[in-house]
Amino acid sequence: AQSVTQPDIHITVSEGASLELRCNYSYGATPYLFWYVQSPGQGLQLLLKYFSGDTLVQGIKGFEAEFKRSQSSFNLRKPSVHWSDAAEYFCAVAGSSGGYQKVTFGIGTKLQVIP
Amino acid sequence: DSGVTQTPKHLITATGQRVTLRCSPRSGDLSVYWYQQSLDQGLQFLIQYYNGEERAKGNILERFSAQQFPDLHSELNLSSLELGDSALYFCASSVGQGISYEQYFGPGTRLTVT
C-alpha cells in the first residue's frame, strides 16, 4: 500500500530565510509525486509534480522539489520565504492500489512565517 | 479561483440525517474527485468519476454515495450522519481520468454534524 510521511507538523521560519519541507513516501514502483498548498479557507493548489525524468522539479511560486529514490524522499524547497507563503503544505503520492489509481496525501505541514 | 464550484459552503445538520453536496467541475473537465479532510484522518480520497462512470474508489463509507450526471456535475450523498462525519469535503476536477492529470480543487463544503 502506498503511504506518505510528513514528519514536521508545524514549521516556523523567518521571512527571507530558506525553507525545506520533508516528505517520505512508500510505494512499490516508480511513484507519481505531488506537492500541494492550501491557504486558509481555500482548496488545494498544485505546486509541482514529478512523474519521471529530471529529479529536480520546478514549480510555481518559486518552489522546487527533488526526488531521491534511494531515500524515498521528495522534499520541497524555497530559497527565500515570503510572508504570503504561510499556508499548509501537502505531499502526495499517486499510484495503483487495489486495481484503482488513487492519490494518498500526507498529513500536512503548517508553515508559519515570522517577520 | 480554480473554476470548480461547490455548494453549499457550510452545512449544519443533526446525527442520523442525510445531506447532498454538489460540485460543478471546470469547463471541459470530465473527471470529478471527492475528498474528505478532517482533523483526525487528514485528507482522504473518497471516489472518482469520469464522464459519468465510477473510476476509482478510496476510503468511502457505505453510508456515502456519489454520482456524476450527464452535464458532468457531481453529487456526494451522505446518509445516517454521525458526529465523526464532520469534515471539510472537497471536490476536484481534471480533464482526464488518469492520475497524471492535474486536479483542480474547489473551495470545499464544511459539514458540521451536531
PDB file of C-alpha atoms in Angstrom:
ATOM      1  CA  ALA A   1       0.000   0.000   0.000  1.00  0.00           C
ATOM      2  CA  GLN A   2       1.184   3.493  -0.761  1.00  0.00           C
ATOM      3  CA  SER A   3       1.774   5.971   2.040  1.00  0.00           C
ATOM      4  CA  VAL A   4       3.262   9.389   2.677  1.00  0.00           C
ATOM      5  CA  THR A   5       5.002  10.703   5.773  1.00  0.00           C
ATOM      6  CA  GLN A   6       5.464  14.370   6.511  1.00  0.00           C
ATOM      7  CA  PRO A   7       7.447  14.339   9.743  1.00  0.00           C
ATOM      8  CA  ASP A   8       7.034  18.026  10.531  1.00  0.00           C
ATOM      9  CA  ILE A   9       3.518  19.038  11.530  1.00  0.00           C
ATOM     10  CA  HIS A  10       4.417  22.656  12.085  1.00  0.00           C
ATOM     11  CA  ILE A  11       7.388  24.755  10.924  1.00  0.00           C
ATOM     12  CA  THR A  12       8.205  28.385  11.646  1.00  0.00           C
ATOM     13  CA  VAL A  13      10.671  30.335   9.511  1.00  0.00           C
ATOM     14  CA  SER A  14      11.646  33.969   9.248  1.00  0.00           C
ATOM     15  CA  GLU A  15      10.739  35.903   6.145  1.00  0.00           C
ATOM     16  CA  GLY A  16      13.646  35.751   3.697  1.00  0.00           C
ATOM     17  CA  ALA A  17      15.019  32.531   5.149  1.00  0.00           C
ATOM     18  CA  SER A  18      15.268  29.319   3.179  1.00  0.00           C
ATOM     19  CA  LEU A  19      12.707  26.562   3.567  1.00  0.00           C
ATOM     20  CA  GLU A  20      12.757  22.796   3.261  1.00  0.00           C
ATOM     21  CA  LEU A  21       9.681  20.671   3.922  1.00  0.00           C
ATOM     22  CA  ARG A  22      10.289  16.967   4.219  1.00  0.00           C
ATOM     23  CA  CYS A  23       8.315  14.186   2.577  1.00  0.00           C
ATOM     24  CA  ASN A  24       8.955  10.457   2.548  1.00  0.00           C
ATOM     25  CA  TYR A  25       6.836   8.050   0.561  1.00  0.00           C
ATOM     26  CA  SER A  26       6.266   4.348   0.337  1.00  0.00           C
ATOM     27  CA  TYR A  27       5.317   2.798  -2.975  1.00  0.00           C
ATOM     28  CA  GLY A  28       6.463  -0.331  -4.745  1.00  0.00           C
ATOM     29  CA  ALA A  29       7.078   1.081  -8.186  1.00  0.00           C
ATOM     30  CA  THR A  30       8.072   4.481  -9.516  1.00  0.00           C
ATOM     31  CA  PRO A  31       5.560   6.838  -7.975  1.00  0.00           C
ATOM     32  CA  TYR A  32       3.876   9.959  -9.156  1.00  0.00           C
ATOM     33  CA  LEU A  33       4.652  12.625  -6.534  1.00  0.00           C
ATOM     34  CA  PHE A  34       2.987  15.937  -5.852  1.00  0.00           C
ATOM     35  CA  TRP A  35       3.172  18.936  -3.561  1.00  0.00           C
ATOM     36  CA  TYR A  36       0.026  20.944  -2.903  1.00  0.00           C
ATOM     37  CA  VAL A  37      -0.530  24.138  -0.922  1.00  0.00           C
ATOM     38  CA  GLN A  38      -3.681  25.024   0.992  1.00  0.00           C
ATOM     39  CA  SER A  39      -4.238  28.574   2.149  1.00  0.00           C
ATOM     40  CA  PRO A  40      -6.723  29.159   4.988  1.00  0.00           C
ATOM     41  CA  GLY A  41     -10.296  28.665   3.819  1.00  0.00           C
ATOM     42  CA  GLN A  42      -9.185  27.579   0.372  1.00  0.00           C
ATOM     43  CA  GLY A  43      -8.931  24.375  -1.599  1.00  0.00           C
ATOM     44  CA  LEU A  44      -5.635  22.804  -2.564  1.00  0.00           C
ATOM     45  CA  GLN A  45      -3.446  24.173  -5.323  1.00  0.00           C
ATOM     46  CA  LEU A  46      -0.812  22.123  -7.123  1.00  0.00           C
ATOM     47  CA  LEU A  47       2.722  23.483  -6.627  1.00  0.00           C
ATOM     48  CA  LEU A  48       4.632  20.894  -8.620  1.00  0.00           C
ATOM     49  CA  LYS A  49       4.690  17.246  -9.628  1.00  0.00           C
ATOM     50  CA  TYR A  50       7.187  14.542 -10.523  1.00  0.00           C
ATOM     51  CA  PHE A  51       6.470  11.684 -12.882  1.00  0.00           C
ATOM     52  CA  SER A  52       9.816  10.849 -14.452  1.00  0.00           C
ATOM     53  CA  GLY A  53      12.954  12.417 -15.890  1.00  0.00           C
ATOM     54  CA  ASP A  54      14.890  15.184 -14.183  1.00  0.00           C
ATOM     55  CA  THR A  55      14.765  14.585 -10.454  1.00  0.00           C
ATOM     56  CA  LEU A  56      14.794  18.303  -9.662  1.00  0.00           C
ATOM     57  CA  VAL A  57      11.365  19.714 -10.402  1.00  0.00           C
ATOM     58  CA  GLN A  58      10.493  23.382 -10.615  1.00  0.00           C
ATOM     59  CA  GLY A  59       7.060  24.573  -9.586  1.00  0.00           C
ATOM     60  CA  ILE A  60       5.031  27.703  -9.180  1.00  0.00           C
ATOM     61  CA  LYS A  61       5.700  30.493  -6.671  1.00  0.00           C
ATOM     62  CA  GLY A  62       9.462  29.806  -6.686  1.00  0.00           C
ATOM     63  CA  PHE A  63       9.228  26.306  -5.177  1.00  0.00           C
ATOM     64  CA  GLU A  64      11.256  23.295  -6.237  1.00  0.00           C
ATOM     65  CA  ALA A  65      11.435  19.682  -5.111  1.00  0.00           C
ATOM     66  CA  GLU A  66      13.978  16.938  -5.515  1.00  0.00           C
ATOM     67  CA  PHE A  67      13.112  13.267  -5.978  1.00  0.00           C
ATOM     68  CA  LYS A  68      15.605  10.947  -4.301  1.00  0.00           C
ATOM     69  CA  ARG A  69      14.754   7.339  -4.986  1.00  0.00           C
ATOM     70  CA  SER A  70      17.441   5.976  -2.650  1.00  0.00           C
ATOM     71  CA  GLN A  71      15.923   7.901   0.257  1.00  0.00           C
ATOM     72  CA  SER A  72      12.271   7.589  -0.841  1.00  0.00           C
ATOM     73  CA  SER A  73      12.032  11.319  -0.410  1.00  0.00           C
ATOM     74  CA  PHE A  74      10.544  14.250  -2.256  1.00  0.00           C
ATOM     75  CA  ASN A  75      11.442  17.335  -0.228  1.00  0.00           C
ATOM     76  CA  LEU A  76      10.087  20.758  -1.090  1.00  0.00           C
ATOM     77  CA  ARG A  77      12.407  23.770  -1.032  1.00  0.00           C
ATOM     78  CA  LYS A  78      12.311  27.515  -1.474  1.00  0.00           C
ATOM     79  CA  PRO A  79      15.413  29.707  -1.220  1.00  0.00           C
ATOM     80  CA  SER A  80      13.682  32.739   0.283  1.00  0.00           C
ATOM     81  CA  VAL A  81      10.304  32.581   2.000  1.00  0.00           C
ATOM     82  CA  HIS A  82       7.728  35.362   1.685  1.00  0.00           C
ATOM     83  CA  TRP A  83       5.013  36.118   4.238  1.00  0.00           C
ATOM     84  CA  SER A  84       2.423  35.034   1.672  1.00  0.00           C
ATOM     85  CA  ASP A  85       3.860  31.502   1.752  1.00  0.00           C
ATOM     86  CA  ALA A  86       2.258  30.911   5.155  1.00  0.00           C
ATOM     87  CA  ALA A  87      -0.108  28.017   4.481  1.00  0.00           C
ATOM     88  CA  GLU A  88      -0.383  24.269   4.853  1.00  0.00           C
ATOM     89  CA  TYR A  89       1.605  22.074   2.500  1.00  0.00           C
ATOM     90  CA  PHE A  90       0.682  18.560   1.496  1.00  0.00           C
ATOM     91  CA  CYS A  91       2.867  15.961  -0.128  1.00  0.00           C
ATOM     92  CA  ALA A  92       1.052  13.256  -2.082  1.00  0.00           C
ATOM     93  CA  VAL A  93       1.878  10.021  -3.855  1.00  0.00           C
ATOM     94  CA  ALA A  94      -0.204   8.512  -6.603  1.00  0.00           C
ATOM     95  CA  GLY A  95      -0.212   5.009  -7.944  1.00  0.00           C
ATOM     96  CA  SER A  96      -2.246   1.890  -8.422  1.00  0.00           C
ATOM     97  CA  SER A  97      -3.774   0.310  -5.369  1.00  0.00           C
ATOM     98  CA  GLY A  98      -6.370  -2.451  -5.321  1.00  0.00           C
ATOM     99  CA  GLY A  99      -6.872  -2.110  -9.047  1.00  0.00           C
ATOM    100  CA  TYR A 100      -7.554   1.606  -8.804  1.00  0.00           C
ATOM    101  CA  GLN A 101      -5.331   4.583  -9.399  1.00  0.00           C
ATOM    102  CA  LYS A 102      -5.556   6.970  -6.494  1.00  0.00           C
ATOM    103  CA  VAL A 103      -3.766   9.708  -4.611  1.00  0.00           C
ATOM    104  CA  THR A 104      -2.657   9.395  -0.985  1.00  0.00           C
ATOM    105  CA  PHE A 105      -1.882  12.580   0.917  1.00  0.00           C
ATOM    106  CA  GLY A 106       0.419  13.198   3.825  1.00  0.00           C
ATOM    107  CA  ILE A 107      -0.896  14.755   6.995  1.00  0.00           C
ATOM    108  CA  GLY A 108       0.375  18.174   6.004  1.00  0.00           C
ATOM    109  CA  THR A 109       2.949  20.660   7.296  1.00  0.00           C
ATOM    110  CA  LYS A 110       1.711  24.005   8.524  1.00  0.00           C
ATOM    111  CA  LEU A 111       4.149  26.801   7.700  1.00  0.00           C
ATOM    112  CA  GLN A 112       4.260  29.946   9.784  1.00  0.00           C
ATOM    113  CA  VAL A 113       6.318  32.886   8.524  1.00  0.00           C
ATOM    114  CA  ILE A 114       7.514  35.481  11.011  1.00  0.00           C
ATOM    115  CA  PRO A 115       8.771  38.956  10.102  1.00  0.00           C
TER     116      PRO A 115
ATOM    117  CA  ASP B   1     -10.285  30.754  -8.494  1.00  0.00           C
ATOM    118  CA  SER B   2      -9.876  27.175  -9.730  1.00  0.00           C
ATOM    119  CA  GLY B   3     -13.101  27.134 -11.738  1.00  0.00           C
ATOM    120  CA  VAL B   4     -14.543  24.334  -9.605  1.00  0.00           C
ATOM    121  CA  THR B   5     -17.640  25.320  -7.656  1.00  0.00           C
ATOM    122  CA  GLN B   6     -19.111  23.608  -4.625  1.00  0.00           C
ATOM    123  CA  THR B   7     -22.382  24.199  -2.849  1.00  0.00           C
ATOM    124  CA  PRO B   8     -23.227  24.792  -0.132  1.00  0.00           C
ATOM    125  CA  LYS B   9     -20.195  26.360   1.559  1.00  0.00           C
ATOM    126  CA  HIS B  10     -21.385  25.390   5.000  1.00  0.00           C
ATOM    127  CA  LEU B  11     -23.862  22.801   6.194  1.00  0.00           C
ATOM    128  CA  ILE B  12     -25.009  22.114   9.733  1.00  0.00           C
ATOM    129  CA  THR B  13     -27.186  19.102  10.373  1.00  0.00           C
ATOM    130  CA  ALA B  14     -28.050  16.564  13.043  1.00  0.00           C
ATOM    131  CA  THR B  15     -26.942  12.994  13.530  1.00  0.00           C
ATOM    132  CA  GLY B  16     -28.945  10.483  11.532  1.00  0.00           C
ATOM    133  CA  GLN B  17     -29.772  12.955   8.785  1.00  0.00           C
ATOM    134  CA  ARG B  18     -28.907  12.838   5.090  1.00  0.00           C
ATOM    135  CA  VAL B  19     -27.257  15.602   3.065  1.00  0.00           C
ATOM    136  CA  THR B  20     -26.220  16.168  -0.523  1.00  0.00           C
ATOM    137  CA  LEU B  21     -23.129  18.078  -1.546  1.00  0.00           C
ATOM    138  CA  ARG B  22     -22.860  19.412  -5.059  1.00  0.00           C
ATOM    139  CA  CYS B  23     -19.865  20.009  -7.309  1.00  0.00           C
ATOM    140  CA  SER B  24     -19.549  21.607 -10.729  1.00  0.00           C
ATOM    141  CA  PRO B  25     -16.233  20.855 -12.440  1.00  0.00           C
ATOM    142  CA  ARG B  26     -14.186  23.234 -14.546  1.00  0.00           C
ATOM    143  CA  SER B  27     -15.437  23.695 -18.055  1.00  0.00           C
ATOM    144  CA  GLY B  28     -14.096  20.854 -20.191  1.00  0.00           C
ATOM    145  CA  ASP B  29     -13.075  18.610 -17.295  1.00  0.00           C
ATOM    146  CA  LEU B  30     -14.539  15.107 -17.395  1.00  0.00           C
ATOM    147  CA  SER B  31     -13.217  13.728 -14.104  1.00  0.00           C
ATOM    148  CA  VAL B  32     -14.567  14.592 -10.685  1.00  0.00           C
ATOM    149  CA  TYR B  33     -12.947  13.532  -7.415  1.00  0.00           C
ATOM    150  CA  TRP B  34     -14.283  13.753  -3.878  1.00  0.00           C
ATOM    151  CA  TYR B  35     -12.064  14.127  -0.810  1.00  0.00           C
ATOM    152  CA  GLN B  36     -12.732  14.359   2.906  1.00  0.00           C
ATOM    153  CA  GLN B  37     -10.486  16.456   5.143  1.00  0.00           C
ATOM    154  CA  SER B  38     -10.808  16.006   8.892  1.00  0.00           C
ATOM    155  CA  LEU B  39      -8.546  16.772  11.825  1.00  0.00           C
ATOM    156  CA  ASP B  40      -8.030  13.152  12.809  1.00  0.00           C
ATOM    157  CA  GLN B  41      -7.898  11.484   9.368  1.00  0.00           C
ATOM    158  CA  GLY B  42      -6.276  14.202   7.289  1.00  0.00           C
ATOM    159  CA  LEU B  43      -7.095  14.449   3.611  1.00  0.00           C
ATOM    160  CA  GLN B  44      -8.574  11.246   2.230  1.00  0.00           C
ATOM    161  CA  PHE B  45      -9.613  10.332  -1.278  1.00  0.00           C
ATOM    162  CA  LEU B  46     -13.192   9.095  -1.439  1.00  0.00           C
ATOM    163  CA  ILE B  47     -14.188   8.419  -5.028  1.00  0.00           C
ATOM    164  CA  GLN B  48     -13.613   9.417  -8.652  1.00  0.00           C
ATOM    165  CA  TYR B  49     -15.996   9.639 -11.596  1.00  0.00           C
ATOM    166  CA  TYR B  50     -15.054  10.064 -15.214  1.00  0.00           C
ATOM    167  CA  ASN B  51     -17.666  11.060 -17.760  1.00  0.00           C
ATOM    168  CA  GLY B  52     -20.456   9.632 -15.648  1.00  0.00           C
ATOM    169  CA  GLU B  53     -18.806   6.377 -14.642  1.00  0.00           C
ATOM    170  CA  GLU B  54     -17.087   5.407 -11.408  1.00  0.00           C
ATOM    171  CA  ARG B  55     -13.327   5.088 -11.994  1.00  0.00           C
ATOM    172  CA  ALA B  56     -11.661   4.768  -8.601  1.00  0.00           C
ATOM    173  CA  LYS B  57     -12.708   4.221  -5.048  1.00  0.00           C
ATOM    174  CA  GLY B  58     -10.882   5.156  -1.878  1.00  0.00           C
ATOM    175  CA  ASN B  59     -11.927   5.169   1.755  1.00  0.00           C
ATOM    176  CA  ILE B  60     -15.587   5.840   1.119  1.00  0.00           C
ATOM    177  CA  LEU B  61     -18.049   4.547   3.683  1.00  0.00           C
ATOM    178  CA  GLU B  62     -21.078   2.504   2.625  1.00  0.00           C
ATOM    179  CA  ARG B  63     -23.296   5.285   4.033  1.00  0.00           C
ATOM    180  CA  PHE B  64     -21.824   7.606   1.400  1.00  0.00           C
ATOM    181  CA  SER B  65     -22.565   7.508  -2.302  1.00  0.00           C
ATOM    182  CA  ALA B  66     -21.831   9.697  -5.276  1.00  0.00           C
ATOM    183  CA  GLN B  67     -22.814  10.122  -8.870  1.00  0.00           C
ATOM    184  CA  GLN B  68     -21.892  12.193 -11.875  1.00  0.00           C
ATOM    185  CA  PHE B  69     -24.662  13.452 -14.098  1.00  0.00           C
ATOM    186  CA  PRO B  70     -24.748  13.881 -17.915  1.00  0.00           C
ATOM    187  CA  ASP B  71     -23.922  17.581 -17.532  1.00  0.00           C
ATOM    188  CA  LEU B  72     -20.826  16.400 -15.571  1.00  0.00           C
ATOM    189  CA  HIS B  73     -21.756  17.920 -12.246  1.00  0.00           C
ATOM    190  CA  SER B  74     -21.462  15.547  -9.330  1.00  0.00           C
ATOM    191  CA  GLU B  75     -23.233  14.995  -6.049  1.00  0.00           C
ATOM    192  CA  LEU B  76     -21.968  13.332  -2.890  1.00  0.00           C
ATOM    193  CA  ASN B  77     -24.718  11.909  -0.703  1.00  0.00           C
ATOM    194  CA  LEU B  78     -24.006  11.321   2.970  1.00  0.00           C
ATOM    195  CA  SER B  79     -26.614   9.440   4.976  1.00  0.00           C
ATOM    196  CA  SER B  80     -27.138   8.302   8.571  1.00  0.00           C
ATOM    197  CA  LEU B  81     -24.742  11.032   9.558  1.00  0.00           C
ATOM    198  CA  GLU B  82     -22.537  10.615  12.609  1.00  0.00           C
ATOM    199  CA  LEU B  83     -20.557  13.172  14.582  1.00  0.00           C
ATOM    200  CA  GLY B  84     -17.382  11.806  13.038  1.00  0.00           C
ATOM    201  CA  ASP B  85     -18.569  12.778   9.568  1.00  0.00           C
ATOM    202  CA  SER B  86     -17.982  16.418  10.416  1.00  0.00           C
ATOM    203  CA  ALA B  87     -15.281  17.498   7.993  1.00  0.00           C
ATOM    204  CA  LEU B  88     -14.396  19.607   5.001  1.00  0.00           C
ATOM    205  CA  TYR B  89     -15.433  17.902   1.765  1.00  0.00           C
ATOM    206  CA  PHE B  90     -13.539  18.868  -1.344  1.00  0.00           C
ATOM    207  CA  CYS B  91     -14.349  18.242  -4.939  1.00  0.00           C
ATOM    208  CA  ALA B  92     -11.648  18.353  -7.598  1.00  0.00           C
ATOM    209  CA  SER B  93     -11.785  18.018 -11.351  1.00  0.00           C
ATOM    210  CA  SER B  94      -9.374  17.150 -14.124  1.00  0.00           C
ATOM    211  CA  VAL B  95      -9.557  16.878 -17.874  1.00  0.00           C
ATOM    212  CA  GLY B  96      -8.590  13.193 -17.997  1.00  0.00           C
ATOM    213  CA  GLN B  97      -9.134  10.137 -15.874  1.00  0.00           C
ATOM    214  CA  GLY B  98      -5.567   9.162 -15.030  1.00  0.00           C
ATOM    215  CA  ILE B  99      -3.635  10.327 -12.009  1.00  0.00           C
ATOM    216  CA  SER B 100      -1.166  12.173 -14.195  1.00  0.00           C
ATOM    217  CA  TYR B 101      -3.725  14.881 -14.956  1.00  0.00           C
ATOM    218  CA  GLU B 102      -3.628  17.919 -12.693  1.00  0.00           C
ATOM    219  CA  GLN B 103      -6.544  18.121 -10.306  1.00  0.00           C
ATOM    220  CA  TYR B 104      -8.159  21.488  -9.620  1.00  0.00           C
ATOM    221  CA  PHE B 105      -9.781  21.775  -6.219  1.00  0.00           C
ATOM    222  CA  GLY B 106     -12.935  23.597  -5.262  1.00  0.00           C
ATOM    223  CA  PRO B 107     -13.212  25.677  -2.075  1.00  0.00           C
ATOM    224  CA  GLY B 108     -14.917  22.859  -0.168  1.00  0.00           C
ATOM    225  CA  THR B 109     -18.106  22.315   1.804  1.00  0.00           C
ATOM    226  CA  ARG B 110     -17.746  22.399   5.566  1.00  0.00           C
ATOM    227  CA  LEU B 111     -20.130  19.874   7.135  1.00  0.00           C
ATOM    228  CA  THR B 112     -20.898  20.047  10.827  1.00  0.00           C
ATOM    229  CA  VAL B 113     -22.913  17.236  12.356  1.00  0.00           C
ATOM    230  CA  THR B 114     -24.387  18.015  15.794  1.00  0.00           C
TER     231      THR B 114
END
